């Protein structure tokens, strides 16, 4: 590309950011004492504008770098705005309204001191001084790293506008000259504020305010050509005393130049003379007649001057330069002088240059020591800006500035287009209409309604639509309208609104002033509604846009060192311009639509050429043909043009600042051109360049089609036809498409993205490990609209470009000055490189992806894909990301697969697969697949993961690690989707045993959680049977028994495979653990069922194999990964010794099952016993059952486990005792447990109590469960006697039948002597035959019966007990009674014995 500097002659206008982003002004009203009385005579002045640049605004490391203030005056209103190209300034717009005063045109002057920014304001009746802090004093550090900061106007609300020290009424004597708008103001070296105005009496007067921090009185000095100094205080000396002087020397334009302790005041007067005053000496130092430099001045001398303007420029090398503009009807002249001082304090002017113009109305001009910039507004309401180097331009040829044209007046709407959509697109396309113009037009349509007009861009679009549609529907009077009638009506109202917008757009585009910064050479155009910046145009744009008269005098050496080539290029440009002027709007739209619809630009150019030939009434093609004849080598000329416009490069920019630079320098550079305004300007510059280049390429394509059609060897040169067709034509078409894409992106608005979407996107990008890239840091947008190119510049491109520009500075950065034309040319050039579709880097695409601009990214890639073969894989990958967001998964997968073929060939894909903290897989493609698979996994698209992993398996080949990873991935997602069979199949194909085992464990767990147990049981598990069993066993022993059914699963698993013994073992272990760990009724129920299942399993086996091994006792099993058990000291406990293996047969299981049922019975009867019943032994259960009153169940349990019934009888006896002495409550409670036992079925007419039933139950048990030694009677009687309860007769009678001797011993044990005596007496009678049946004596005493006996030992004990207390007569009587009975017994025994002996002897 051609360099920017001296070769670029013309400039382009770039509208500022406030076109679409209106400023929010803070408004203040300044009311001054004394102005109300003179308000009636207030003159009306034209609107004006101006600007101020900080002295260090061009220094690279300054706080005030790229910072300036501009203002606009309109009547009594002054708008002040501080602007920065580096940082977004807050509270930077102020609107001041002066009551009863009008601000003088140009009556605003800004100065800076070390600590303050001082604004001096002149109105028609007052002068003001406003003090603000200097930016360098607002921040303690020179290092500014914030993206936004406060403006100097932030604290304007604290300013006292009526402070007498800072404002003053302009005195009526001498008073300002009537209808004069000239003024000047400056700060003296002592801090005084001075205001110069033309005096009503001729000459000047200067009003002085004392320094702001020193007390003092305002004073006036009047300057007259007589050199007589008259110092007046305000209000002194009436006019009659001073006398009148002619007004011929009234100043039309004033300027001040400060030198040390003096100030030179220059006045360009009505008499066409330039006067120079010394304020210090109050005398006129020089008078120069400007008409001496005007060739024809006779008419001018006879008329008073109007419209003259004066400007100053100073540089240390040139000194002070003066520029004057002398206005004459239909012509004007600029004169440039250098101020020359001679001896004796005399001064003269050295004439440097005179420049003539034909434009009539000069709005403003600016002067530097080398250039004049001029702004005109012609009769056709067109803005004209030109500049000239008055030192080097001998021919006096002005260089043009190409002003941004107004939007087209009429829009072409095709039949297939909606008028509303077409007009809205035109109104709200970035860079076309000003926000203020749209708001004003909206106010017209919403007349009569109070609506706020502070809308965002999207809100404004909505309001405009509603307003126009409301007007449209309000005008419809007919009930029914045809579609055509409605369309015509719709077009009419939208056209009306569009015309209204155009009117306001034109008004707000009215130019007011030029603002030139000599430190940076930045030129701004201040318009009524917005601020524009000027940028140099490149060589190609310059030649294409240059007017015909300028093109004739263009320096050929600036194009090429070869003069012939330069002439060919100029002739070629002329041909292109002829074509461009001939192409109408329809043809232009045809080319753009062919680009948008992905059609061939060559065919579109051919069709346009056909149309041009058809409608060529002015013989333009003949003119083109004649100019082609002048081109010596058209192929070479076209090649030069294409090379100048091609931004394709293989060089990558640095991605960060040079670490060798100091931190403060790097941080400072990081803010350069970082504001929203700079971003907007740079991107508008790219749009303007792309728009112009698109037209050039379009015309060049048409011209090449014309060359092909002509086919004349004289034109093309021998043998060059094929080269032109195959080479240049195919180079031009992609070039046109590149510029179309850049232009399209520059008008494509970015979408405002919710924070949660940004966070989600950031999470997805972190999976891709791209979040460390500077392109992917999403940021919150500024107020809309913002194009995607602006977004790219702010977030990514700016840092790359700035770091590249200053990576190898030619001079120390602290001494480096910023040159705006060079900087914007370089930045736009590099930005175009970064945006260039055919360059290898794809930062732009990454930025769109990182900031969730998926719709724009998708559209961009669709436009790029057919013809651009660079970054194909990267584009397919990012398009896949777009499809993922829009929910088109299959399309996304297809794009990801297509991108895989480009892995290893493109920088973005190489960076995508780069990974530092993960083990590198075998091939780049597998790394790529790994990244994409993880992305799809995070997003939650298992179907796509399976498909992509299946495709990647073929790439893995014999790499078993990659195979294992991919098949594991397939297994996982099949399992997630519920594809159990496919998941099992994938599991069996995993080559890595450890991964396979992990997956198997996951399969078991997941299917259990889903209750899909049938699939889990029925899978064949070839070579995995033991692993499955181990996993299920481990899970069964590790998890909660009631929430997971792993034991039941394992049971089903073994049953399905007819392994009944293992199935029984599983269920028996399950039952054991339920008893220990699950202390609930439900747990006991399940325990019983488990034991039943185990019994059934063993019954299905042949008897000799119907046994199982007793499972380990305790709740802890040896599980993989279980923590070691420790003692109280923290030491690991020794492993338990090998336990003895215990074999359980079917009978053992049946007993356990019976015990389980009894536990359940107890729990159902007494819920409080649930917690202890589960793991209780049979002996413990008997006790629990007895306590609960379940005596039948307890007896059954004792019989099953061959346990004595003693606890049962003792328990029942105790309950009888409690009932015997209990109250009604005890009686009521007893019925509950009595009902649980088998009561007597004997029907009696007497109503029995619970006590009776309990005794009856005891009686039944004693009768039913008789054992040897009558143990149960003994224990019952013992229990009763131990509690002092009298024995019931039925019990005594019952026991007498079975063991009267033992009853006697019990009586003796409990000192029941009287009962013992009665028992002995009865027992002796029974032996002797009296009532022997009641004692169970079958044959009483007789010689023929078997022998009988008496419990002599017990009777002796009884006699001894009775005889111990001989004083007790009752005892003695009882003792005697026994002795009598015994004596009677002895006699009868003796008789029976003799009878027996007798019989034997016979």
Coordinates of C-alpha atoms in Angstrom, one line a residue, residues 841-1158:
X841 CA -6.0 -14.2 11.1
X842 CA -9.6 -14.4 12.2
X843 CA -9.7 -12.0 15.2
X844 CA -12.8 -10.4 13.9
X845 CA -14.7 -13.7 13.8
X846 CA -13.4 -14.6 17.3
X847 CA -14.6 -11.2 18.6
X848 CA -18.1 -11.8 17.3
X849 CA -18.1 -15.3 18.8
X850 CA -16.8 -14.1 22.1
X851 CA -19.4 -11.3 22.4
X852 CA -22.4 -13.5 21.4
X853 CA -23.0 -11.8 18.1
X854 CA -24.1 -15.0 16.6
X855 CA -26.6 -13.7 14.0
X856 CA -24.1 -11.2 12.6
X857 CA -21.4 -13.9 12.6
X858 CA -23.6 -16.4 10.9
X859 CA -24.6 -13.8 8.2
X860 CA -21.0 -12.8 7.7
X861 CA -19.7 -16.4 7.3
X862 CA -22.6 -17.1 4.8
X863 CA -21.5 -14.1 2.7
X864 CA -17.9 -15.2 3.0
X865 CA -18.1 -18.9 2.4
X866 CA -18.7 -19.3 -1.4
X867 CA -15.7 -17.3 -2.6
X868 CA -13.1 -17.0 0.2
X869 CA -10.9 -20.0 0.7
X870 CA -9.0 -18.6 3.7
X871 CA -9.8 -19.7 7.2
X872 CA -12.4 -22.1 5.9
X873 CA -12.1 -24.5 8.8
X874 CA -12.2 -21.7 11.4
X875 CA -15.3 -20.3 9.7
X876 CA -17.0 -23.6 9.7
X877 CA -16.2 -24.1 13.4
X878 CA -17.6 -20.7 14.3
X879 CA -20.6 -21.3 12.1
X880 CA -21.1 -24.4 14.1
X881 CA -21.1 -22.4 17.3
X882 CA -23.8 -20.2 15.8
X883 CA -25.9 -23.1 14.9
X884 CA -25.6 -24.5 18.4
X885 CA -27.0 -21.2 19.8
X886 CA -29.9 -21.2 17.4
X887 CA -30.7 -24.8 18.2
X888 CA -29.7 -26.3 14.9
X889 CA -27.6 -29.1 16.2
X890 CA -27.2 -31.2 13.1
X891 CA -26.0 -28.3 11.1
X892 CA -23.6 -27.5 13.8
X893 CA -22.3 -31.0 13.8
X894 CA -21.8 -30.9 10.1
X895 CA -19.8 -27.7 10.4
X896 CA -17.6 -29.1 13.1
X897 CA -16.9 -32.2 11.0
X898 CA -16.0 -30.0 8.0
X899 CA -13.7 -27.9 10.1
X900 CA -11.8 -31.0 11.2
X901 CA -10.2 -31.4 7.8
X902 CA -8.5 -28.0 8.3
X903 CA -6.9 -28.7 11.6
X904 CA -3.2 -28.1 11.5
X905 CA -3.6 -25.6 8.6
X906 CA -5.1 -22.6 10.3
X907 CA -3.9 -20.5 13.2
X908 CA -7.2 -20.3 15.1
X909 CA -7.7 -24.1 15.0
X910 CA -4.2 -24.6 16.1
X911 CA -4.7 -22.4 19.0
X912 CA -8.0 -24.1 19.7
X913 CA -6.3 -27.5 20.1
X914 CA -3.4 -26.1 22.1
X915 CA -3.4 -27.3 25.7
X916 CA -0.8 -27.0 28.3
X917 CA -2.3 -28.7 31.3
X918 CA -3.7 -31.8 29.6
X919 CA -1.9 -34.8 28.3
X920 CA -1.6 -34.4 24.5
X921 CA -3.5 -37.0 22.5
X922 CA -1.9 -38.5 19.5
X923 CA -3.1 -36.3 16.6
X924 CA -4.2 -32.7 16.2
X925 CA -7.5 -33.9 14.8
X926 CA -8.2 -35.9 17.9
X927 CA -7.3 -32.9 20.0
X928 CA -9.8 -30.9 18.0
X929 CA -12.5 -33.6 18.4
X930 CA -11.8 -33.6 22.1
X931 CA -12.4 -29.9 22.4
X932 CA -15.6 -30.0 20.4
X933 CA -16.9 -33.0 22.3
X934 CA -16.3 -31.2 25.6
X935 CA -18.1 -28.1 24.2
X936 CA -21.1 -30.2 23.1
X937 CA -21.1 -31.9 26.5
X938 CA -21.2 -28.6 28.4
X939 CA -24.0 -27.3 26.3
X940 CA -25.9 -30.5 26.9
X941 CA -26.2 -32.1 23.4
X942 CA -25.6 -35.8 24.0
X943 CA -26.9 -36.9 20.6
X944 CA -24.3 -34.8 18.9
X945 CA -21.6 -35.9 21.2
X946 CA -22.3 -39.5 20.2
X947 CA -22.3 -38.8 16.5
X948 CA -19.1 -36.8 16.6
X949 CA -17.3 -39.3 18.8
X950 CA -18.4 -42.1 16.5
X951 CA -16.9 -40.2 13.6
X952 CA -13.7 -39.5 15.6
X953 CA -13.2 -43.2 16.3
X954 CA -12.1 -43.8 12.7
X955 CA -9.5 -41.1 13.2
X956 CA -8.2 -42.8 16.4
X957 CA -7.2 -45.9 14.5
X958 CA -5.0 -48.2 16.6
X959 CA -4.5 -45.6 19.4
X960 CA -6.2 -47.5 22.2
X961 CA -6.1 -44.6 24.6
X962 CA -8.0 -42.4 22.3
X963 CA -10.3 -45.3 21.4
X964 CA -11.0 -45.8 25.1
X965 CA -11.7 -42.1 25.6
X966 CA -14.1 -41.8 22.7
X967 CA -15.9 -45.0 23.5
X968 CA -16.2 -44.0 27.1
X969 CA -17.7 -40.7 25.8
X970 CA -20.2 -42.6 23.6
X971 CA -21.1 -44.9 26.6
X972 CA -21.7 -41.9 28.9
X973 CA -24.0 -40.1 26.6
X974 CA -25.9 -43.1 25.5
X975 CA -26.5 -43.8 29.2
X976 CA -27.5 -40.2 29.7
X977 CA -30.1 -40.5 26.9
X978 CA -31.5 -43.7 28.3
X979 CA -30.1 -45.8 25.4
X980 CA -29.2 -48.7 27.7
X981 CA -28.5 -51.3 25.1
X982 CA -26.3 -48.9 23.1
X983 CA -24.5 -47.9 26.3
X984 CA -23.8 -51.5 27.1
X985 CA -22.5 -52.2 23.7
X986 CA -20.2 -49.2 23.8
X987 CA -19.0 -50.4 27.3
X988 CA -18.1 -53.8 25.9
X989 CA -15.9 -52.1 23.2
X990 CA -13.8 -50.0 25.6
X991 CA -10.3 -51.4 25.3
X992 CA -9.0 -49.9 28.6
X993 CA -10.0 -52.3 31.5
X994 CA -9.9 -49.6 34.2
X995 CA -12.2 -47.3 32.1
X996 CA -14.4 -50.2 31.3
X997 CA -14.8 -51.0 35.0
X998 CA -15.6 -47.4 35.8
X999 CA -18.2 -47.3 33.1
X1000 CA -19.7 -50.6 34.3
X1001 CA -20.0 -49.2 37.8
X1002 CA -21.7 -46.1 36.4
X1003 CA -24.0 -48.3 34.3
X1004 CA -25.1 -50.2 37.4
X1005 CA -25.6 -47.1 39.5
X1006 CA -27.5 -45.1 36.9
X1007 CA -29.8 -48.0 35.9
X1008 CA -30.6 -48.6 39.5
X1009 CA -31.4 -44.9 40.1
X1010 CA -33.7 -45.0 37.1
X1011 CA -35.3 -48.3 38.2
X1012 CA -34.4 -49.8 34.9
X1013 CA -33.4 -53.1 36.5
X1014 CA -34.6 -55.4 33.9
X1015 CA -32.1 -54.1 31.4
X1016 CA -29.4 -54.3 34.0
X1017 CA -30.2 -57.9 34.9
X1018 CA -30.6 -59.2 31.4
X1019 CA -27.4 -57.8 29.9
X1020 CA -25.1 -60.8 29.1
X1021 CA -21.9 -59.3 30.7
X1022 CA -19.6 -61.5 28.8
X1023 CA -16.3 -61.7 30.7
X1024 CA -17.7 -59.1 33.1
X1025 CA -19.9 -61.3 35.3
X1026 CA -17.7 -61.2 38.4
X1027 CA -17.1 -57.5 38.0
X1028 CA -20.8 -56.8 37.9
X1029 CA -21.4 -58.9 41.0
X1030 CA -18.6 -57.2 42.8
X1031 CA -19.8 -53.7 41.9
X1032 CA -23.4 -54.5 43.0
X1033 CA -22.2 -56.1 46.2
X1034 CA -20.0 -53.2 46.9
X1035 CA -22.8 -50.7 46.3
X1036 CA -25.2 -52.8 48.3
X1037 CA -22.9 -52.8 51.3
X1038 CA -22.1 -49.1 50.9
X1039 CA -25.4 -47.4 50.6
X1040 CA -28.6 -47.0 52.5
X1041 CA -30.7 -50.1 52.5
X1042 CA -34.1 -48.5 52.3
X1043 CA -33.4 -46.0 49.5
X1044 CA -31.5 -48.4 47.2
X1045 CA -32.3 -51.9 46.2
X1046 CA -29.0 -53.3 45.2
X1047 CA -29.5 -56.5 47.2
X1048 CA -32.8 -57.1 45.4
X1049 CA -31.0 -56.3 42.1
X1050 CA -28.3 -58.8 43.0
X1051 CA -30.9 -61.4 43.9
X1052 CA -32.7 -60.9 40.6
X1053 CA -29.3 -61.0 38.8
X1054 CA -28.5 -64.5 40.3
X1055 CA -32.1 -65.8 39.9
X1056 CA -32.0 -64.8 36.2
X1057 CA -28.9 -66.9 35.9
X1058 CA -30.3 -69.8 38.0
X1059 CA -27.7 -69.3 40.7
X1060 CA -30.0 -70.0 43.5
X1061 CA -27.5 -70.5 46.3
X1062 CA -25.9 -67.1 45.7
X1063 CA -29.4 -65.6 45.4
X1064 CA -30.2 -67.1 48.8
X1065 CA -27.0 -65.8 50.3
X1066 CA -27.7 -62.3 49.0
X1067 CA -31.2 -62.2 50.5
X1068 CA -30.1 -63.7 53.8
X1069 CA -27.4 -61.0 54.1
X1070 CA -29.9 -58.4 53.1
X1071 CA -32.2 -59.6 55.9
X1072 CA -29.4 -59.7 58.4
X1073 CA -28.5 -56.1 57.6
X1074 CA -32.1 -54.9 57.7
X1075 CA -32.4 -56.3 61.2
X1076 CA -29.3 -54.5 62.3
X1077 CA -29.5 -51.2 60.4
X1078 CA -33.1 -50.5 59.6
X1079 CA -35.0 -50.2 62.9
X1080 CA -38.4 -49.6 61.3
X1081 CA -41.6 -51.6 60.7
X1082 CA -40.9 -51.5 57.0
X1083 CA -37.4 -52.9 57.6
X1084 CA -38.8 -55.8 59.6
X1085 CA -41.3 -56.6 56.9
X1086 CA -38.5 -56.6 54.3
X1087 CA -36.4 -58.7 56.6
X1088 CA -39.1 -61.4 56.7
X1089 CA -39.5 -61.3 53.0
X1090 CA -35.8 -61.6 52.5
X1091 CA -35.6 -64.7 54.7
X1092 CA -38.6 -66.2 52.8
X1093 CA -36.8 -65.5 49.5
X1094 CA -33.7 -67.2 50.8
X1095 CA -35.6 -70.2 51.9
X1096 CA -37.3 -70.5 48.5
X1097 CA -33.9 -70.3 46.8
X1098 CA -32.6 -73.2 48.9
X1099 CA -35.7 -75.2 48.4
X1100 CA -35.0 -75.0 44.6
X1101 CA -31.7 -76.8 45.2
X1102 CA -31.1 -80.4 45.8
X1103 CA -31.1 -81.1 49.5
X1104 CA -27.4 -81.9 49.7
X1105 CA -26.6 -78.5 48.3
X1106 CA -29.2 -76.6 50.1
X1107 CA -26.9 -74.6 52.4
X1108 CA -25.2 -71.2 52.5
X1109 CA -22.3 -69.6 54.2
X1110 CA -23.2 -67.4 57.2
X1111 CA -22.5 -63.8 56.0
X1112 CA -20.1 -61.8 58.1
X1113 CA -21.5 -60.2 61.2
X1114 CA -21.3 -56.5 61.8
X1115 CA -22.2 -53.6 59.5
X1116 CA -18.8 -53.0 58.0
X1117 CA -17.6 -55.0 55.0
X1118 CA -14.3 -54.9 53.2
X1119 CA -15.0 -52.4 50.5
X1120 CA -12.6 -50.8 48.0
X1121 CA -11.6 -47.4 49.2
X1122 CA -13.0 -47.8 52.7
X1123 CA -11.1 -45.8 55.3
X1124 CA -9.1 -47.8 57.9
X1125 CA -10.7 -48.2 61.3
X1126 CA -8.8 -46.6 64.2
X1127 CA -8.8 -46.9 68.0
X1128 CA -9.2 -44.1 70.5
X1129 CA -5.5 -43.2 70.1
X1130 CA -5.8 -42.8 66.4
X1131 CA -3.9 -45.9 65.6
X1132 CA -5.1 -48.3 63.0
X1133 CA -6.8 -51.3 64.6
X1134 CA -5.5 -54.7 63.7
X1135 CA -7.4 -56.6 61.1
X1136 CA -9.7 -59.1 62.7
X1137 CA -8.6 -62.7 62.8
X1138 CA -10.0 -65.1 60.3
X1139 CA -13.4 -66.0 61.5
X1140 CA -14.8 -69.5 61.6
X1141 CA -17.0 -70.2 58.6
X1142 CA -20.5 -71.2 59.6
X1143 CA -22.7 -73.2 57.4
X1144 CA -26.5 -72.5 57.4
X1145 CA -28.9 -75.1 56.2
X1146 CA -32.5 -74.8 55.3
X1147 CA -33.7 -75.5 58.8
X1148 CA -31.5 -72.6 60.1
X1149 CA -33.0 -70.3 57.6
X1150 CA -36.5 -71.4 58.5
X1151 CA -35.8 -70.6 62.1
X1152 CA -34.5 -67.2 61.2
X1153 CA -37.5 -66.6 59.1
X1154 CA -39.8 -67.6 62.0
X1155 CA -37.9 -65.2 64.2
X1156 CA -38.2 -62.5 61.7
X1157 CA -42.0 -62.9 61.5
X1158 CA -42.2 -62.8 65.3

